[in-house]
Amino acid sequence: MSILEITDLHATVETPEGTKEILKGVDLTIKAGETHAIMGPNGSGKSTLAYAIAGHPKYEITSGSVTLDGEDVLEMSVDERARAGLFLAMQYPVEVPGVTVSNFLRTAKTAVDGEAPKLRTWVSDVKGAMENLRMDPAFAERNVNEGFSGGEKKRHEILQMELLKPAIAILDETDSGLDVDALRIVSEGVNRAKENTNVGIMLITHYTRILNYITPDFVHVFVDGRVAEQGGPELAERLENEGYDRYLTAAN
Ligand SMILES: Nc1ncnc2c1ncn2[C@@H]1O[C@H](COP(=O)(O)OP(=O)(O)OP(=O)(O)O)[C@@H](O)[C@H]1O
Ligand SMILES: [Mg+2]
């Protein structure tokens, strides 16, 4: 039973105008099997939270803690975090020229597990996962994200998650830019992972439509660098109808 605990997390970034605090005391706990939707206005710090947990060097943690099963995540290098069971699907996945999807997945799997996957099962695992996500097998030999459409990049993120089997997955706007069919396919991938590996999920999204496919246990409203309110799925409906006005006035 994995548990990710974020306590009073503060983080800053260096900008041309000086040091700017973006995370201003985030408290959030995610347990195995739980799905937490994070919703909030543009620029409120959702991606920064995702990056801070994953260990992006641009963001300096000034106070607070992040632990995974009691282990200090902030003390770990980026690859130690991955080995510990953290996974981040980025809002804007990066291109990796010269590295094929197939090589990338095998290298990542080897790094995360500490040993190379057994060739025979691995090949069929990859094939099966790609079929489930309705990805053309030809993608395996293409360079990671190079020339991928927006929706293809997002499917590739879910492919990684299904194969790497993290304990806790952070999905940063994995639903953005998906057509209705892709949204369903990607959501099915997330639900499969939940069923098969009991992964805990932080689902950053702007849209309630994905929550029709992936039922969140908790919804958190993220405003001005912290969680302003939390509730159940009904909170997402209210946000859809009312927007963030009531929080923004309170924050300013
Ligand atoms: N490297 C950086 N340099 C300067 N400012 C930054 C940097 N990274 C983040 N910020 C600022 O921090 C704030 C939070 O950004 P972040 O990307 O976390 O927001 P977000 O909630 O994910 O927004 P969106 O919903 O648009 O994805 C923004 O005002 C952004 O401009
Ligand atoms: Mg973002």
PDB file of C-alpha atoms and ligand atoms in Angstrom:
ATOM      1  CA  MET A   1       0.000   0.000   0.000  1.00  0.00           C
ATOM      2  CA  SER A   2       1.863   3.072  -1.252  1.00  0.00           C
ATOM      3  CA  ILE A   3       1.239   6.519   0.133  1.00  0.00           C
ATOM      4  CA  LEU A   4       2.494   9.850  -1.196  1.00  0.00           C
ATOM      5  CA  GLU A   5       2.364  12.600   1.409  1.00  0.00           C
ATOM      6  CA  ILE A   6       2.918  16.229   0.496  1.00  0.00           C
ATOM      7  CA  THR A   7       3.095  18.518   3.501  1.00  0.00           C
ATOM      8  CA  ASP A   8       3.200  22.329   3.480  1.00  0.00           C
ATOM      9  CA  LEU A   9       5.258  22.318   0.280  1.00  0.00           C
ATOM     10  CA  HIS A  10       6.739  25.635  -0.826  1.00  0.00           C
ATOM     11  CA  ALA A  11       8.703  26.046  -4.065  1.00  0.00           C
ATOM     12  CA  THR A  12      10.258  28.941  -5.940  1.00  0.00           C
ATOM     13  CA  VAL A  13      11.549  29.528  -9.438  1.00  0.00           C
ATOM     14  CA  GLU A  14      14.150  32.007 -10.677  1.00  0.00           C
ATOM     15  CA  THR A  15      12.686  34.523 -13.135  1.00  0.00           C
ATOM     16  CA  PRO A  16      14.274  37.567 -14.791  1.00  0.00           C
ATOM     17  CA  GLU A  17      12.418  39.662 -12.195  1.00  0.00           C
ATOM     18  CA  GLY A  18      13.854  37.660  -9.314  1.00  0.00           C
ATOM     19  CA  THR A  19      12.830  34.685  -7.205  1.00  0.00           C
ATOM     20  CA  LYS A  20       9.127  33.916  -7.419  1.00  0.00           C
ATOM     21  CA  GLU A  21       7.246  31.679  -5.007  1.00  0.00           C
ATOM     22  CA  ILE A  22       4.851  29.444  -6.886  1.00  0.00           C
ATOM     23  CA  LEU A  23       3.917  26.704  -4.434  1.00  0.00           C
ATOM     24  CA  LYS A  24       2.708  28.283  -1.226  1.00  0.00           C
ATOM     25  CA  GLY A  25       2.002  25.469   1.184  1.00  0.00           C
ATOM     26  CA  VAL A  26       0.590  22.432  -0.629  1.00  0.00           C
ATOM     27  CA  ASP A  27      -0.951  19.688   1.514  1.00  0.00           C
ATOM     28  CA  LEU A  28      -2.053  16.555  -0.280  1.00  0.00           C
ATOM     29  CA  THR A  29      -2.019  12.823   0.457  1.00  0.00           C
ATOM     30  CA  ILE A  30      -2.519  10.162  -2.198  1.00  0.00           C
ATOM     31  CA  LYS A  31      -2.866   6.498  -1.329  1.00  0.00           C
ATOM     32  CA  ALA A  32      -2.606   3.452  -3.593  1.00  0.00           C
ATOM     33  CA  GLY A  33      -5.771   2.941  -5.589  1.00  0.00           C
ATOM     34  CA  GLU A  34      -7.062   6.467  -5.040  1.00  0.00           C
ATOM     35  CA  THR A  35      -7.677   8.979  -7.787  1.00  0.00           C
ATOM     36  CA  HIS A  36      -7.291  12.652  -6.944  1.00  0.00           C
ATOM     37  CA  ALA A  37      -8.379  15.222  -9.506  1.00  0.00           C
ATOM     38  CA  ILE A  38      -6.584  18.560  -9.289  1.00  0.00           C
ATOM     39  CA  MET A  39      -8.441  21.424 -10.921  1.00  0.00           C
ATOM     40  CA  GLY A  40      -7.512  25.073 -10.928  1.00  0.00           C
ATOM     41  CA  PRO A  41      -7.002  28.176 -13.041  1.00  0.00           C
ATOM     42  CA  ASN A  42      -4.123  28.613 -15.498  1.00  0.00           C
ATOM     43  CA  GLY A  43      -0.920  29.606 -13.781  1.00  0.00           C
ATOM     44  CA  SER A  44      -1.989  28.460 -10.315  1.00  0.00           C
ATOM     45  CA  GLY A  45       0.998  26.087 -10.033  1.00  0.00           C
ATOM     46  CA  LYS A  46      -0.396  22.653 -10.904  1.00  0.00           C
ATOM     47  CA  SER A  47       2.392  21.721 -13.319  1.00  0.00           C
ATOM     48  CA  THR A  48       4.922  23.194 -10.917  1.00  0.00           C
ATOM     49  CA  LEU A  49       3.620  20.811  -8.245  1.00  0.00           C
ATOM     50  CA  ALA A  50       4.009  17.906 -10.670  1.00  0.00           C
ATOM     51  CA  TYR A  51       7.564  18.972 -11.546  1.00  0.00           C
ATOM     52  CA  ALA A  52       8.503  19.569  -7.925  1.00  0.00           C
ATOM     53  CA  ILE A  53       7.487  16.011  -7.035  1.00  0.00           C
ATOM     54  CA  ALA A  54       9.320  14.610 -10.064  1.00  0.00           C
ATOM     55  CA  GLY A  55      12.467  16.581  -9.234  1.00  0.00           C
ATOM     56  CA  HIS A  56      12.727  19.169 -12.026  1.00  0.00           C
ATOM     57  CA  PRO A  57      15.916  21.161 -11.283  1.00  0.00           C
ATOM     58  CA  LYS A  58      14.293  24.531 -12.088  1.00  0.00           C
ATOM     59  CA  TYR A  59      12.145  24.508  -8.986  1.00  0.00           C
ATOM     60  CA  GLU A  60      13.696  24.986  -5.610  1.00  0.00           C
ATOM     61  CA  ILE A  61      11.880  23.494  -2.654  1.00  0.00           C
ATOM     62  CA  THR A  62      12.160  26.092   0.104  1.00  0.00           C
ATOM     63  CA  SER A  63      10.171  24.259   2.778  1.00  0.00           C
ATOM     64  CA  GLY A  64       7.795  21.394   3.408  1.00  0.00           C
ATOM     65  CA  SER A  65       8.142  17.713   2.645  1.00  0.00           C
ATOM     66  CA  VAL A  66       7.237  15.016   0.140  1.00  0.00           C
ATOM     67  CA  THR A  67       7.438  11.392   1.226  1.00  0.00           C
ATOM     68  CA  LEU A  68       6.628   8.115  -0.490  1.00  0.00           C
ATOM     69  CA  ASP A  69       5.975   5.350   2.024  1.00  0.00           C
ATOM     70  CA  GLY A  70       7.816   7.444   4.580  1.00  0.00           C
ATOM     71  CA  GLU A  71      10.931   7.891   2.400  1.00  0.00           C
ATOM     72  CA  ASP A  72      12.058  11.459   1.709  1.00  0.00           C
ATOM     73  CA  VAL A  73      11.386  12.011  -1.989  1.00  0.00           C
ATOM     74  CA  LEU A  74      13.067  15.423  -2.009  1.00  0.00           C
ATOM     75  CA  GLU A  75      16.387  13.804  -1.082  1.00  0.00           C
ATOM     76  CA  MET A  76      16.194  11.460  -4.088  1.00  0.00           C
ATOM     77  CA  SER A  77      17.622  12.061  -7.564  1.00  0.00           C
ATOM     78  CA  VAL A  78      15.166  12.076 -10.450  1.00  0.00           C
ATOM     79  CA  ASP A  79      15.879   8.456 -11.359  1.00  0.00           C
ATOM     80  CA  GLU A  80      15.692   7.350  -7.732  1.00  0.00           C
ATOM     81  CA  ARG A  81      12.210   8.867  -7.657  1.00  0.00           C
ATOM     82  CA  ALA A  82      11.250   6.826 -10.718  1.00  0.00           C
ATOM     83  CA  ARG A  83      12.679   3.669  -9.146  1.00  0.00           C
ATOM     84  CA  ALA A  84      10.790   4.405  -5.942  1.00  0.00           C
ATOM     85  CA  GLY A  85       7.580   4.247  -7.985  1.00  0.00           C
ATOM     86  CA  LEU A  86       6.775   7.807  -9.049  1.00  0.00           C
ATOM     87  CA  PHE A  87       5.680   8.517 -12.597  1.00  0.00           C
ATOM     88  CA  LEU A  88       4.972  11.833 -14.313  1.00  0.00           C
ATOM     89  CA  ALA A  89       3.104  12.226 -17.584  1.00  0.00           C
ATOM     90  CA  MET A  90       4.056  15.734 -18.614  1.00  0.00           C
ATOM     91  CA  GLN A  91       1.645  18.378 -19.891  1.00  0.00           C
ATOM     92  CA  TYR A  92       4.005  18.945 -22.823  1.00  0.00           C
ATOM     93  CA  PRO A  93       5.906  15.691 -23.494  1.00  0.00           C
ATOM     94  CA  VAL A  94       9.371  16.331 -24.935  1.00  0.00           C
ATOM     95  CA  GLU A  95      10.779  14.987 -28.177  1.00  0.00           C
ATOM     96  CA  VAL A  96      13.762  12.652 -27.900  1.00  0.00           C
ATOM     97  CA  PRO A  97      15.413  12.619 -31.328  1.00  0.00           C
ATOM     98  CA  GLY A  98      17.449   9.516 -32.136  1.00  0.00           C
ATOM     99  CA  VAL A  99      15.724   7.340 -29.525  1.00  0.00           C
ATOM    100  CA  THR A 100      12.974   5.009 -30.683  1.00  0.00           C
ATOM    101  CA  VAL A 101       9.874   4.375 -28.603  1.00  0.00           C
ATOM    102  CA  SER A 102      10.848   0.723 -28.380  1.00  0.00           C
ATOM    103  CA  ASN A 103      14.363   1.470 -27.067  1.00  0.00           C
ATOM    104  CA  PHE A 104      13.115   4.173 -24.760  1.00  0.00           C
ATOM    105  CA  LEU A 105      10.520   1.901 -23.146  1.00  0.00           C
ATOM    106  CA  ARG A 106      12.975  -0.942 -22.636  1.00  0.00           C
ATOM    107  CA  THR A 107      15.629   1.364 -21.187  1.00  0.00           C
ATOM    108  CA  ALA A 108      13.107   2.989 -18.862  1.00  0.00           C
ATOM    109  CA  LYS A 109      11.738  -0.377 -17.762  1.00  0.00           C
ATOM    110  CA  THR A 110      15.259  -1.653 -17.065  1.00  0.00           C
ATOM    111  CA  ALA A 111      16.145   1.474 -15.093  1.00  0.00           C
ATOM    112  CA  VAL A 112      12.961   1.381 -13.019  1.00  0.00           C
ATOM    113  CA  ASP A 113      13.049  -2.354 -12.272  1.00  0.00           C
ATOM    114  CA  GLY A 114      16.833  -2.580 -11.837  1.00  0.00           C
ATOM    115  CA  GLU A 115      17.015  -5.438 -14.362  1.00  0.00           C
ATOM    116  CA  ALA A 116      16.208  -5.893 -18.019  1.00  0.00           C
ATOM    117  CA  PRO A 117      12.723  -7.258 -18.724  1.00  0.00           C
ATOM    118  CA  LYS A 118      12.546 -10.821 -20.050  1.00  0.00           C
ATOM    119  CA  LEU A 119      12.609 -10.399 -23.794  1.00  0.00           C
ATOM    120  CA  ARG A 120       9.764 -12.684 -24.776  1.00  0.00           C
ATOM    121  CA  THR A 121       7.186 -11.403 -22.282  1.00  0.00           C
ATOM    122  CA  TRP A 122       8.351  -7.823 -22.787  1.00  0.00           C
ATOM    123  CA  VAL A 123       7.788  -7.855 -26.541  1.00  0.00           C
ATOM    124  CA  SER A 124       4.282  -9.188 -26.097  1.00  0.00           C
ATOM    125  CA  ASP A 125       3.593  -6.800 -23.194  1.00  0.00           C
ATOM    126  CA  VAL A 126       4.533  -3.820 -25.354  1.00  0.00           C
ATOM    127  CA  LYS A 127       2.541  -5.129 -28.294  1.00  0.00           C
ATOM    128  CA  GLY A 128      -0.506  -5.761 -26.118  1.00  0.00           C
ATOM    129  CA  ALA A 129      -0.306  -2.373 -24.427  1.00  0.00           C
ATOM    130  CA  MET A 130      -0.021  -0.628 -27.782  1.00  0.00           C
ATOM    131  CA  GLU A 131      -2.990  -2.558 -29.128  1.00  0.00           C
ATOM    132  CA  ASN A 132      -5.044  -1.620 -26.089  1.00  0.00           C
ATOM    133  CA  LEU A 133      -4.237   2.037 -26.710  1.00  0.00           C
ATOM    134  CA  ARG A 134      -4.985   1.629 -30.447  1.00  0.00           C
ATOM    135  CA  MET A 135      -1.446   2.660 -31.306  1.00  0.00           C
ATOM    136  CA  ASP A 136      -0.095   1.633 -34.685  1.00  0.00           C
ATOM    137  CA  PRO A 137       2.816  -0.838 -34.128  1.00  0.00           C
ATOM    138  CA  ALA A 138       4.884   1.389 -36.442  1.00  0.00           C
ATOM    139  CA  PHE A 139       5.167   3.860 -33.537  1.00  0.00           C
ATOM    140  CA  ALA A 140       7.567   1.490 -31.788  1.00  0.00           C
ATOM    141  CA  GLU A 141      10.235   2.336 -34.354  1.00  0.00           C
ATOM    142  CA  ARG A 142       9.614   6.086 -34.434  1.00  0.00           C
ATOM    143  CA  ASN A 143      11.625   8.515 -32.355  1.00  0.00           C
ATOM    144  CA  VAL A 144      10.007   9.430 -29.046  1.00  0.00           C
ATOM    145  CA  ASN A 145       7.394  12.143 -29.612  1.00  0.00           C
ATOM    146  CA  GLU A 146       9.090  13.368 -32.778  1.00  0.00           C
ATOM    147  CA  GLY A 147       6.334  14.461 -35.122  1.00  0.00           C
ATOM    148  CA  PHE A 148       3.695  12.873 -32.867  1.00  0.00           C
ATOM    149  CA  SER A 149       0.348  14.631 -32.850  1.00  0.00           C
ATOM    150  CA  GLY A 150      -0.820  16.023 -29.512  1.00  0.00           C
ATOM    151  CA  GLY A 151      -3.081  13.042 -28.933  1.00  0.00           C
ATOM    152  CA  GLU A 152      -0.389  10.538 -29.948  1.00  0.00           C
ATOM    153  CA  LYS A 153       1.993  12.017 -27.370  1.00  0.00           C
ATOM    154  CA  LYS A 154      -0.622  11.575 -24.654  1.00  0.00           C
ATOM    155  CA  ARG A 155      -1.234   7.949 -25.625  1.00  0.00           C
ATOM    156  CA  HIS A 156       2.508   7.350 -25.476  1.00  0.00           C
ATOM    157  CA  GLU A 157       2.541   8.708 -21.898  1.00  0.00           C
ATOM    158  CA  ILE A 158      -0.172   6.232 -20.894  1.00  0.00           C
ATOM    159  CA  LEU A 159       1.709   3.450 -22.685  1.00  0.00           C
ATOM    160  CA  GLN A 160       4.717   4.217 -20.488  1.00  0.00           C
ATOM    161  CA  MET A 161       2.568   4.217 -17.364  1.00  0.00           C
ATOM    162  CA  GLU A 162       0.998   0.861 -18.215  1.00  0.00           C
ATOM    163  CA  LEU A 163       4.396  -0.748 -18.838  1.00  0.00           C
ATOM    164  CA  LEU A 164       6.374   0.839 -15.996  1.00  0.00           C
ATOM    165  CA  LYS A 165       3.666   0.120 -13.394  1.00  0.00           C
ATOM    166  CA  PRO A 166       4.374   2.993 -10.991  1.00  0.00           C
ATOM    167  CA  ALA A 167       2.998   3.147  -7.459  1.00  0.00           C
ATOM    168  CA  ILE A 168       1.867   6.755  -7.900  1.00  0.00           C
ATOM    169  CA  ALA A 169       1.250   8.414 -11.271  1.00  0.00           C
ATOM    170  CA  ILE A 170       0.905  12.127 -11.870  1.00  0.00           C
ATOM    171  CA  LEU A 171      -0.975  12.850 -15.080  1.00  0.00           C
ATOM    172  CA  ASP A 172      -0.655  16.500 -16.055  1.00  0.00           C
ATOM    173  CA  GLU A 173      -3.467  17.345 -18.482  1.00  0.00           C
ATOM    174  CA  THR A 174      -3.231  13.977 -20.157  1.00  0.00           C
ATOM    175  CA  ASP A 175      -6.764  14.617 -21.430  1.00  0.00           C
ATOM    176  CA  SER A 176      -5.987  17.916 -23.172  1.00  0.00           C
ATOM    177  CA  GLY A 177      -6.243  17.859 -26.933  1.00  0.00           C
ATOM    178  CA  LEU A 178      -7.796  14.400 -27.160  1.00  0.00           C
ATOM    179  CA  ASP A 179     -10.694  13.662 -29.480  1.00  0.00           C
ATOM    180  CA  VAL A 180     -13.664  11.828 -27.958  1.00  0.00           C
ATOM    181  CA  ASP A 181     -12.430   8.375 -28.967  1.00  0.00           C
ATOM    182  CA  ALA A 182      -8.875   9.020 -27.747  1.00  0.00           C
ATOM    183  CA  LEU A 183     -10.229  10.354 -24.457  1.00  0.00           C
ATOM    184  CA  ARG A 184     -12.080   7.103 -23.918  1.00  0.00           C
ATOM    185  CA  ILE A 185      -9.067   4.983 -24.936  1.00  0.00           C
ATOM    186  CA  VAL A 186      -6.683   6.909 -22.678  1.00  0.00           C
ATOM    187  CA  SER A 187      -9.156   6.759 -19.794  1.00  0.00           C
ATOM    188  CA  GLU A 188      -9.510   3.010 -20.261  1.00  0.00           C
ATOM    189  CA  GLY A 189      -5.718   2.772 -20.004  1.00  0.00           C
ATOM    190  CA  VAL A 190      -5.760   4.639 -16.699  1.00  0.00           C
ATOM    191  CA  ASN A 191      -8.579   2.456 -15.393  1.00  0.00           C
ATOM    192  CA  ARG A 192      -6.737  -0.695 -16.461  1.00  0.00           C
ATOM    193  CA  ALA A 193      -3.663   0.469 -14.565  1.00  0.00           C
ATOM    194  CA  LYS A 194      -5.809   1.164 -11.507  1.00  0.00           C
ATOM    195  CA  GLU A 195      -7.318  -2.297 -11.683  1.00  0.00           C
ATOM    196  CA  ASN A 196      -4.102  -4.197 -12.456  1.00  0.00           C
ATOM    197  CA  THR A 197      -1.614  -2.414 -10.221  1.00  0.00           C
ATOM    198  CA  ASN A 198      -3.724  -0.357  -7.778  1.00  0.00           C
ATOM    199  CA  VAL A 199      -1.785   2.769  -8.807  1.00  0.00           C
ATOM    200  CA  GLY A 200      -2.596   6.007  -6.972  1.00  0.00           C
ATOM    201  CA  ILE A 201      -3.346   8.826  -9.390  1.00  0.00           C
ATOM    202  CA  MET A 202      -2.997  12.592  -9.337  1.00  0.00           C
ATOM    203  CA  LEU A 203      -5.028  13.726 -12.323  1.00  0.00           C
ATOM    204  CA  ILE A 204      -4.477  17.368 -13.222  1.00  0.00           C
ATOM    205  CA  THR A 205      -7.251  18.494 -15.553  1.00  0.00           C
ATOM    206  CA  HIS A 206      -9.328  21.427 -16.705  1.00  0.00           C
ATOM    207  CA  TYR A 207     -12.239  19.354 -17.893  1.00  0.00           C
ATOM    208  CA  THR A 208     -14.929  17.403 -16.105  1.00  0.00           C
ATOM    209  CA  ARG A 209     -15.472  15.243 -19.196  1.00  0.00           C
ATOM    210  CA  ILE A 210     -12.529  12.963 -18.318  1.00  0.00           C
ATOM    211  CA  LEU A 211     -14.083  12.508 -14.884  1.00  0.00           C
ATOM    212  CA  ASN A 212     -17.036  10.808 -16.598  1.00  0.00           C
ATOM    213  CA  TYR A 213     -14.606   8.005 -17.493  1.00  0.00           C
ATOM    214  CA  ILE A 214     -12.221   8.074 -14.537  1.00  0.00           C
ATOM    215  CA  THR A 215     -14.137   8.556 -11.316  1.00  0.00           C
ATOM    216  CA  PRO A 216     -12.132  10.618  -8.844  1.00  0.00           C
ATOM    217  CA  ASP A 217     -12.292   9.776  -5.165  1.00  0.00           C
ATOM    218  CA  PHE A 218     -11.336  13.351  -4.321  1.00  0.00           C
ATOM    219  CA  VAL A 219     -11.367  16.672  -6.145  1.00  0.00           C
ATOM    220  CA  HIS A 220      -8.962  19.425  -5.070  1.00  0.00           C
ATOM    221  CA  VAL A 221      -9.280  23.031  -6.125  1.00  0.00           C
ATOM    222  CA  PHE A 222      -5.796  24.410  -6.666  1.00  0.00           C
ATOM    223  CA  VAL A 223      -5.527  28.199  -6.471  1.00  0.00           C
ATOM    224  CA  ASP A 224      -2.524  30.466  -6.075  1.00  0.00           C
ATOM    225  CA  GLY A 225      -0.057  27.748  -5.174  1.00  0.00           C
ATOM    226  CA  ARG A 226      -2.097  25.709  -2.720  1.00  0.00           C
ATOM    227  CA  VAL A 227      -5.147  23.524  -2.301  1.00  0.00           C
ATOM    228  CA  ALA A 228      -7.997  25.929  -1.610  1.00  0.00           C
ATOM    229  CA  GLU A 229     -10.737  23.357  -1.137  1.00  0.00           C
ATOM    230  CA  GLN A 230     -11.284  19.641  -1.393  1.00  0.00           C
ATOM    231  CA  GLY A 231     -14.356  17.530  -1.886  1.00  0.00           C
ATOM    232  CA  GLY A 232     -15.809  14.619  -3.809  1.00  0.00           C
ATOM    233  CA  PRO A 233     -16.739  14.336  -7.487  1.00  0.00           C
ATOM    234  CA  GLU A 234     -19.591  16.809  -7.009  1.00  0.00           C
ATOM    235  CA  LEU A 235     -17.033  19.576  -6.513  1.00  0.00           C
ATOM    236  CA  ALA A 236     -15.930  19.171 -10.142  1.00  0.00           C
ATOM    237  CA  GLU A 237     -19.492  19.785 -11.275  1.00  0.00           C
ATOM    238  CA  ARG A 238     -19.688  22.959  -9.235  1.00  0.00           C
ATOM    239  CA  LEU A 239     -16.409  24.228 -10.700  1.00  0.00           C
ATOM    240  CA  GLU A 240     -17.695  23.528 -14.202  1.00  0.00           C
ATOM    241  CA  ASN A 241     -20.771  25.612 -13.485  1.00  0.00           C
ATOM    242  CA  GLU A 242     -19.319  28.400 -11.377  1.00  0.00           C
ATOM    243  CA  GLY A 243     -15.645  28.668 -12.341  1.00  0.00           C
ATOM    244  CA  TYR A 244     -12.989  29.800  -9.893  1.00  0.00           C
ATOM    245  CA  ASP A 245     -14.270  33.295  -9.065  1.00  0.00           C
ATOM    246  CA  ARG A 246     -15.076  32.587  -5.448  1.00  0.00           C
ATOM    247  CA  TYR A 247     -11.536  31.312  -4.791  1.00  0.00           C
ATOM    248  CA  LEU A 248      -9.789  34.060  -6.716  1.00  0.00           C
ATOM    249  CA  THR A 249     -11.415  36.796  -4.702  1.00  0.00           C
ATOM    250  CA  ALA A 250     -10.479  34.984  -1.531  1.00  0.00           C
ATOM    251  CA  ALA A 251      -6.854  34.561  -2.701  1.00  0.00           C
ATOM    252  CA  ASN A 252      -6.360  38.225  -3.681  1.00  0.00           C
TER     253      ASN A 252
HETATM  254  N1  LIG B   1      10.610  28.468 -15.172  1.00  0.00           N
HETATM  255  C1  LIG B   1       9.725  29.451 -14.902  1.00  0.00           C
HETATM  256  N2  LIG B   1      10.072  30.764 -15.033  1.00  0.00           N
HETATM  257  C2  LIG B   1       9.188  31.717 -14.743  1.00  0.00           C
HETATM  258  N3  LIG B   1       7.949  31.513 -14.315  1.00  0.00           N
HETATM  259  C3  LIG B   1       7.547  30.258 -14.159  1.00  0.00           C
HETATM  260  C4  LIG B   1       8.411  29.158 -14.442  1.00  0.00           C
HETATM  261  N4  LIG B   1       7.749  28.029 -14.203  1.00  0.00           N
HETATM  262  C5  LIG B   1       6.522  28.394 -13.785  1.00  0.00           C
HETATM  263  N5  LIG B   1       6.402  29.737 -13.762  1.00  0.00           N
HETATM  264  C6  LIG B   1       5.193  30.505 -13.397  1.00  0.00           C
HETATM  265  O1  LIG B   1       4.574  29.840 -12.326  1.00  0.00           O
HETATM  266  C7  LIG B   1       3.161  29.939 -12.439  1.00  0.00           C
HETATM  267  C8  LIG B   1       2.571  28.552 -12.345  1.00  0.00           C
HETATM  268  O2  LIG B   1       2.852  27.829 -13.534  1.00  0.00           O
HETATM  269  P1  LIG B   1       2.306  26.354 -13.790  1.00  0.00           P
HETATM  270  O3  LIG B   1       2.792  25.912 -15.120  1.00  0.00           O
HETATM  271  O4  LIG B   1       2.655  25.527 -12.614  1.00  0.00           O
HETATM  272  O5  LIG B   1       0.742  26.603 -13.805  1.00  0.00           O
HETATM  273  P2  LIG B   1      -0.455  25.606 -14.113  1.00  0.00           P
HETATM  274  O6  LIG B   1      -1.378  25.658 -12.957  1.00  0.00           O
HETATM  275  O7  LIG B   1       0.075  24.275 -14.516  1.00  0.00           O
HETATM  276  O8  LIG B   1      -1.174  26.306 -15.370  1.00  0.00           O
HETATM  277  P3  LIG B   1      -1.938  25.670 -16.653  1.00  0.00           P
HETATM  278  O9  LIG B   1      -3.314  25.331 -16.185  1.00  0.00           O
HETATM  279  O10 LIG B   1      -1.973  26.799 -17.636  1.00  0.00           O
HETATM  280  O11 LIG B   1      -1.154  24.493 -17.130  1.00  0.00           O
HETATM  281  C9  LIG B   1       2.892  30.652 -13.743  1.00  0.00           C
HETATM  282  O12 LIG B   1       2.629  32.006 -13.462  1.00  0.00           O
HETATM  283  C10 LIG B   1       4.180  30.489 -14.513  1.00  0.00           C
HETATM  284  O13 LIG B   1       4.406  31.546 -15.410  1.00  0.00           O
HETATM  285 MG    MG B   2       0.050  23.152 -16.218  1.00  0.00          MG
END
